[in-house]
Coordinates of C-alpha atoms and ligand atoms in Angstrom, one line a residue:
M1 CA 131.3 -53.0 352.5
R2 CA 134.0 -51.1 350.7
W3 CA 132.8 -48.5 348.2
N4 CA 134.2 -49.2 344.7
G5 CA 132.2 -46.8 342.6
V6 CA 128.7 -46.7 341.1
I7 CA 129.1 -49.5 338.6
Q8 CA 130.0 -52.1 341.1
K9 CA 127.4 -50.8 343.6
Y10 CA 124.5 -50.8 341.1
R11 CA 125.7 -53.3 338.6
S12 CA 122.4 -55.2 338.4
Y13 CA 120.6 -52.0 337.2
L14 CA 123.2 -51.4 334.4
P15 CA 123.3 -53.1 331.0
F16 CA 127.0 -53.9 330.9
D17 CA 128.3 -57.2 329.5
E18 CA 129.4 -59.7 332.1
D19 CA 133.1 -59.4 331.3
V20 CA 133.7 -55.6 331.2
Q21 CA 136.7 -54.3 333.0
I22 CA 135.4 -51.5 335.2
I23 CA 137.2 -48.2 335.0
S24 CA 136.4 -46.4 338.2
L25 CA 137.7 -43.7 340.6
N26 CA 135.3 -44.8 343.3
E27 CA 132.9 -42.1 342.3
G28 CA 129.4 -41.7 343.8
N29 CA 128.4 -42.2 347.5
T30 CA 128.2 -38.4 347.8
P31 CA 126.6 -37.0 351.0
L32 CA 123.0 -36.0 351.2
I33 CA 123.2 -33.1 353.6
K34 CA 120.1 -31.9 355.5
A35 CA 119.9 -28.1 355.2
D36 CA 117.6 -26.9 357.9
R37 CA 118.9 -23.3 358.1
L38 CA 118.5 -22.9 354.3
A39 CA 115.1 -24.5 354.4
E40 CA 113.9 -22.0 357.0
I41 CA 115.1 -19.1 354.8
I42 CA 113.5 -20.2 351.5
A43 CA 110.3 -21.6 353.1
P44 CA 109.8 -20.1 356.6
K45 CA 107.8 -22.2 359.1
A46 CA 106.8 -24.7 356.4
N47 CA 108.6 -27.7 357.8
L48 CA 110.3 -28.2 354.4
Q49 CA 112.7 -31.1 354.6
L50 CA 115.5 -29.8 352.4
Y51 CA 118.5 -32.0 351.3
L52 CA 121.6 -31.1 349.4
K53 CA 123.1 -33.9 347.2
Y54 CA 126.7 -32.7 347.2
E55 CA 128.0 -34.0 343.8
G56 CA 131.0 -31.7 344.0
L57 CA 132.6 -34.3 346.2
N58 CA 133.0 -36.7 343.3
P59 CA 136.6 -37.5 342.3
T60 CA 137.0 -34.8 339.7
G61 CA 134.6 -32.4 341.5
S62 CA 131.3 -32.9 339.6
F63 CA 128.5 -35.3 338.9
K64 CA 130.0 -36.0 335.5
D65 CA 132.1 -38.8 337.0
R66 CA 129.0 -41.0 337.5
G67 CA 128.4 -41.0 333.7
M68 CA 132.1 -41.0 332.8
T69 CA 132.9 -44.2 334.6
A70 CA 130.2 -45.9 332.6
A71 CA 131.1 -44.2 329.2
I72 CA 134.9 -45.0 329.6
T73 CA 134.2 -48.5 330.8
Q74 CA 132.1 -49.2 327.7
A75 CA 134.5 -47.5 325.4
V76 CA 137.4 -49.6 326.6
H77 CA 135.2 -52.7 326.3
E78 CA 134.5 -51.8 322.7
G79 CA 138.2 -51.4 322.0
A80 CA 138.5 -47.6 321.8
K81 CA 141.9 -46.0 322.0
T82 CA 140.8 -42.4 321.8
V83 CA 137.9 -40.5 323.3
I84 CA 136.6 -37.0 322.5
C85 CA 134.0 -34.6 324.0
A86 CA 132.9 -31.0 323.7
S87 CA 132.6 -29.5 327.1
T88 CA 131.8 -26.4 329.2
G89 CA 134.5 -27.8 331.5
N90 CA 133.4 -30.5 333.8
T91 CA 132.8 -33.2 331.2
A92 CA 136.4 -32.4 330.0
A93 CA 137.9 -32.8 333.4
S94 CA 136.0 -36.0 334.0
A95 CA 136.8 -37.5 330.6
A96 CA 140.4 -36.6 331.0
A97 CA 140.7 -38.3 334.4
Y98 CA 138.9 -41.5 333.4
A99 CA 140.8 -41.6 330.1
A100 CA 144.1 -41.3 332.0
R101 CA 143.1 -44.1 334.3
A102 CA 142.3 -46.3 331.3
G103 CA 145.3 -45.3 329.3
L104 CA 143.3 -43.7 326.5
R105 CA 144.1 -40.6 324.4
C106 CA 141.6 -37.8 325.3
L107 CA 140.7 -34.8 323.2
V108 CA 138.4 -32.1 324.6
L109 CA 136.9 -29.1 322.8
V110 CA 136.1 -26.1 324.9
P111 CA 134.6 -22.7 324.1
E112 CA 137.4 -20.2 324.1
G113 CA 137.6 -18.1 327.2
K114 CA 134.4 -19.5 328.7
I115 CA 135.7 -22.3 330.8
A116 CA 136.3 -21.9 334.5
L117 CA 140.0 -22.0 335.6
G118 CA 139.7 -25.1 337.8
K119 CA 138.3 -27.2 335.0
L120 CA 140.9 -26.2 332.5
A121 CA 143.7 -26.7 334.9
A122 CA 142.5 -30.2 335.9
S123 CA 141.9 -31.3 332.3
L124 CA 145.5 -30.3 331.4
A125 CA 146.9 -32.0 334.5
Y126 CA 145.2 -35.3 333.6
G127 CA 146.9 -35.1 330.2
A128 CA 144.0 -34.3 327.9
E129 CA 144.6 -32.5 324.7
V130 CA 142.6 -29.4 325.3
I131 CA 141.4 -27.6 322.1
S132 CA 139.9 -24.2 322.5
I133 CA 137.5 -23.3 319.7
D134 CA 136.3 -19.9 318.7
G135 CA 132.7 -21.0 319.1
S136 CA 130.2 -22.1 321.7
F137 CA 129.7 -25.4 323.4
D138 CA 127.0 -26.1 320.9
D139 CA 129.4 -25.6 318.0
G140 CA 131.9 -28.0 319.7
L141 CA 129.2 -30.6 320.1
D142 CA 128.4 -30.4 316.4
M143 CA 132.1 -30.9 315.6
V144 CA 132.7 -33.9 317.8
R145 CA 129.5 -35.6 316.7
E146 CA 130.7 -35.3 313.1
I147 CA 134.3 -36.4 313.7
V148 CA 133.3 -39.7 315.4
E149 CA 131.4 -40.5 312.2
R150 CA 134.6 -40.2 310.2
Q151 CA 137.3 -41.4 312.7
P152 CA 137.5 -44.4 315.0
I153 CA 137.0 -42.3 318.1
A154 CA 134.5 -42.7 321.0
L155 CA 132.2 -39.8 321.9
V156 CA 131.8 -39.4 325.6
N157 CA 129.3 -36.5 325.7
S158 CA 125.9 -37.2 327.3
V159 CA 124.6 -38.0 323.8
N160 CA 126.4 -41.3 324.6
P161 CA 123.7 -43.4 326.3
W162 CA 126.3 -44.9 328.8
R163 CA 126.7 -41.4 330.3
L164 CA 123.0 -41.5 331.3
E165 CA 123.2 -45.1 332.5
G166 CA 125.9 -44.0 335.0
Q167 CA 124.3 -40.7 336.0
K168 CA 121.0 -42.4 336.8
T169 CA 122.7 -44.0 339.8
G170 CA 122.3 -40.6 341.5
A171 CA 118.6 -41.3 341.8
F172 CA 119.2 -44.7 343.3
E173 CA 121.6 -43.2 345.9
I174 CA 119.1 -40.5 346.9
I175 CA 116.4 -43.1 347.5
D176 CA 118.8 -45.3 349.4
Q177 CA 119.9 -42.3 351.5
L178 CA 116.2 -41.4 352.3
D179 CA 115.7 -45.0 353.5
G180 CA 113.8 -46.2 350.4
R181 CA 111.6 -43.1 349.9
S182 CA 111.6 -40.7 347.0
P183 CA 111.6 -36.9 347.7
D184 CA 108.6 -34.9 346.7
W185 CA 110.7 -32.5 344.6
H186 CA 114.0 -33.1 342.8
C187 CA 115.6 -29.8 341.9
L188 CA 118.6 -29.3 339.6
P189 CA 120.3 -27.1 337.0
V190 CA 119.7 -27.9 333.3
G191 CA 122.2 -27.3 330.6
N192 CA 122.6 -30.0 328.0
A193 CA 119.8 -31.8 329.9
G194 CA 121.6 -35.1 330.3
N195 CA 121.3 -35.0 334.1
I196 CA 117.6 -34.3 334.3
S197 CA 117.0 -37.1 331.8
A198 CA 119.3 -39.5 333.6
Y199 CA 117.7 -38.8 337.0
W200 CA 114.2 -39.4 335.7
M201 CA 115.4 -42.7 334.1
G202 CA 116.8 -43.7 337.5
Y203 CA 113.7 -42.9 339.5
K204 CA 111.5 -44.8 337.1
Q205 CA 113.8 -47.9 337.0
Y206 CA 114.3 -48.1 340.8
D207 CA 110.6 -48.0 341.2
K208 CA 110.4 -46.8 344.8
G209 CA 108.4 -43.6 344.2
R210 CA 108.9 -40.7 341.9
P211 CA 109.5 -37.0 342.7
R212 CA 108.3 -34.1 340.6
I213 CA 111.3 -32.6 338.7
L214 CA 112.1 -28.9 339.0
G215 CA 114.7 -27.8 336.4
G216 CA 116.4 -24.4 336.5
Q217 CA 118.0 -22.7 333.5
A218 CA 119.9 -19.5 333.5
A219 CA 117.8 -16.7 332.1
G220 CA 120.4 -15.8 329.4
S221 CA 120.5 -19.5 328.4
A222 CA 117.1 -20.9 328.7
P223 CA 116.1 -22.7 325.5
I224 CA 113.8 -25.3 327.1
V225 CA 111.9 -22.6 329.1
T226 CA 111.4 -20.4 326.0
G227 CA 111.0 -23.3 323.5
K228 CA 113.6 -21.7 321.3
V229 CA 117.3 -22.4 320.5
V230 CA 119.5 -19.6 322.0
E231 CA 122.1 -18.6 319.5
K232 CA 124.4 -16.8 321.9
P233 CA 123.7 -18.2 325.4
E234 CA 125.1 -16.0 328.2
T235 CA 125.4 -16.7 332.0
I236 CA 127.9 -16.5 334.8
A237 CA 126.9 -20.2 335.4
T238 CA 129.2 -21.4 332.6
A239 CA 128.4 -25.1 333.2
I240 CA 124.9 -24.5 331.9
R241 CA 125.7 -22.0 329.1
I242 CA 124.1 -24.1 326.4
G243 CA 121.7 -22.9 323.8
N244 CA 120.6 -26.1 322.1
P245 CA 120.5 -29.0 324.6
A246 CA 121.2 -32.4 323.2
R247 CA 118.7 -34.1 325.5
W248 CA 116.0 -31.5 325.0
R249 CA 113.3 -34.1 324.1
Q250 CA 114.0 -36.4 327.1
A251 CA 114.0 -33.4 329.4
L252 CA 110.5 -32.5 328.3
E253 CA 109.5 -36.1 328.8
A254 CA 110.9 -36.0 332.4
L255 CA 109.0 -32.8 333.1
D256 CA 105.8 -34.0 331.6
E257 CA 105.8 -37.5 333.1
S258 CA 106.7 -36.2 336.6
G259 CA 104.4 -33.2 336.6
G260 CA 107.5 -31.1 336.8
I261 CA 108.4 -27.5 336.2
I262 CA 111.2 -25.8 334.2
T263 CA 112.0 -22.2 335.0
A264 CA 114.5 -19.5 334.3
V265 CA 116.4 -17.7 337.0
T266 CA 118.6 -14.7 336.6
D267 CA 122.4 -14.6 337.2
D268 CA 121.7 -12.4 340.2
D269 CA 119.3 -15.1 341.6
I270 CA 121.9 -17.8 341.0
L271 CA 124.6 -15.8 342.7
A272 CA 122.3 -15.0 345.7
S273 CA 121.5 -18.7 346.2
W274 CA 125.2 -19.6 345.7
N275 CA 126.1 -17.1 348.4
L276 CA 123.2 -18.2 350.8
L277 CA 124.3 -21.8 350.4
A278 CA 127.9 -21.1 351.4
K279 CA 127.0 -18.7 354.2
T280 CA 124.1 -20.6 355.8
E281 CA 125.2 -24.2 355.3
G282 CA 128.9 -24.1 354.7
V283 CA 128.6 -25.7 351.3
F284 CA 130.7 -24.2 348.5
V285 CA 129.7 -24.9 344.9
E286 CA 130.3 -23.5 341.5
P287 CA 127.6 -21.0 340.4
A288 CA 125.6 -23.3 338.1
S289 CA 125.2 -25.7 341.0
A290 CA 123.1 -23.2 342.9
T291 CA 120.5 -23.0 340.1
G292 CA 118.3 -25.7 341.5
I293 CA 118.1 -23.9 344.9
A294 CA 117.4 -20.6 343.1
A295 CA 114.6 -22.3 341.1
L296 CA 113.1 -23.8 344.2
K297 CA 113.2 -20.5 346.1
Q298 CA 111.6 -18.7 343.1
Q299 CA 108.8 -21.3 342.7
I300 CA 108.0 -21.2 346.5
E301 CA 107.9 -17.4 346.4
M302 CA 105.6 -17.4 343.3
G303 CA 103.2 -19.9 345.1
A304 CA 103.8 -22.5 342.3
I305 CA 105.3 -25.0 344.9
D306 CA 103.8 -25.5 348.3
P307 CA 106.7 -26.5 350.6
T308 CA 104.6 -27.4 353.6
N309 CA 105.8 -30.8 355.0
K310 CA 107.5 -31.6 351.7
T311 CA 110.8 -33.2 351.0
A312 CA 113.0 -31.6 348.4
V313 CA 116.5 -32.6 347.2
C314 CA 118.7 -30.1 345.4
I315 CA 121.5 -31.5 343.3
L316 CA 124.7 -29.5 343.8
T317 CA 126.4 -30.5 340.6
G318 CA 130.0 -29.2 341.0
H319 CA 132.5 -28.0 343.6
G320 CA 133.1 -24.4 344.4
L321 CA 136.8 -24.7 343.7
K322 CA 136.0 -25.4 340.0
D323 CA 135.4 -21.7 339.5
P324 CA 137.7 -19.7 341.7
G325 CA 137.5 -16.7 339.4
T326 CA 133.8 -16.1 340.1
A327 CA 134.3 -16.7 343.8
V328 CA 137.1 -14.2 344.0
A329 CA 135.2 -11.6 341.9
Q330 CA 132.2 -11.9 344.3
A331 CA 134.4 -11.6 347.4
T332 CA 135.4 -8.4 349.2
D333 CA 139.1 -7.8 349.8
P334 CA 140.5 -9.3 353.0
H335 CA 141.1 -6.9 356.0
T336 CA 144.7 -5.9 356.5
L337 CA 146.1 -5.3 359.9
P338 CA 149.5 -4.8 361.5
A339 CA 150.8 -8.1 362.9
T340 CA 150.2 -7.2 366.5
I341 CA 147.7 -8.5 369.1
E342 CA 146.6 -4.9 369.8
A343 CA 145.5 -4.4 366.3
L344 CA 143.6 -7.7 366.3
E345 CA 141.8 -6.8 369.6
K346 CA 141.0 -3.4 368.2
Y347 CA 139.5 -5.0 365.1
L348 CA 137.5 -7.4 367.2
A349 CA 136.1 -4.5 369.2
G350 CA 134.9 -3.0 365.9
S351 CA 137.0 0.1 365.7
Ligands
LIG401 C1 127.2 -30.5 333.3 C2 126.8 -29.6 334.4 C3 125.5 -29.1 334.6 C4 124.4 -29.4 333.6 O1 124.1 -30.7 333.4 P1 123.4 -31.2 332.0 O2 123.4 -32.6 332.1 O3 124.3 -30.6 330.9 O4 122.1 -30.6 332.0 C5 125.2 -28.4 335.7 N1 126.1 -28.1 336.6 C6 127.4 -28.5 336.5 C7 128.4 -28.1 337.5 C8 127.8 -29.3 335.4 O5 129.0 -29.7 335.3

């Protein structure tokens, strides 16, 4: 059967009216990649069955498209002409694309200077009105929450319940791709905590087994781990640079009900996992996306998770090309050689 996006595929699990006009870019159906080399590094000789859910292969390069197809479909159904969101970048790019497809006006508020280049470029290309505010993501979210009370504009942040409805399809897909079984551990980065909440909703609703949830936050931006709002969150993983998550309560519920763990990992740990992922498995993600792997590695090393004969899925939330700046900054300069075969042979010989 042709793939026409997550709403069509999982329609019977989603509370849409009969007559909605679906706005889709054929999102979802992302690969679940078995990562044997990486598994052997983070859990030697444990027979850990490690899988990577590569959400960076969605139409705008992040998992946000799963929720956005649902939010924009419902906004159009309710007659919206304008949508708005605050974003660390990926929500903006996704909202901009789906709004373009639906013919809606789209405004996005982003924290000044803290949004990765690929996300900004895409949002502008899709025709969104990008507004840079001299504040954080959290400030932007406060602003958009208030403006939609005053103006006839639809809010498409993950405080919008339709976002979670769409995003929960990620859990359905994982179970389908594992031939009807749930993994033992489900590992993912946690920022505004929409995704962790959505996945847990999805696992519960599909009712084919439940994993334990492992959430990773960046150490400089770890409100759920510390139990305190972070006024000035800092991390290289800009997608999870959030100090006061909107879905905090649901995240705690998911952790509690699943017997899960939430932990903080340093930027160095995040970058080490980001690097390992690309170099051992050929999978290039944006830094935030490596946080689930960094958290799993840390918990195995600490003895808090026994990987023996377990199945773990790590959600790789966004594509590496989203944040070319960080990738280039981490890279060494290319070798330069004269354009001759002799020079190349000499280089190969290591002199
Ligand atoms: C949005 C995002 C996250 C965080 O997801 P939340 O639902 O905000 O917790 C993580 N990684 C990437 C790449 C994202 O775009």
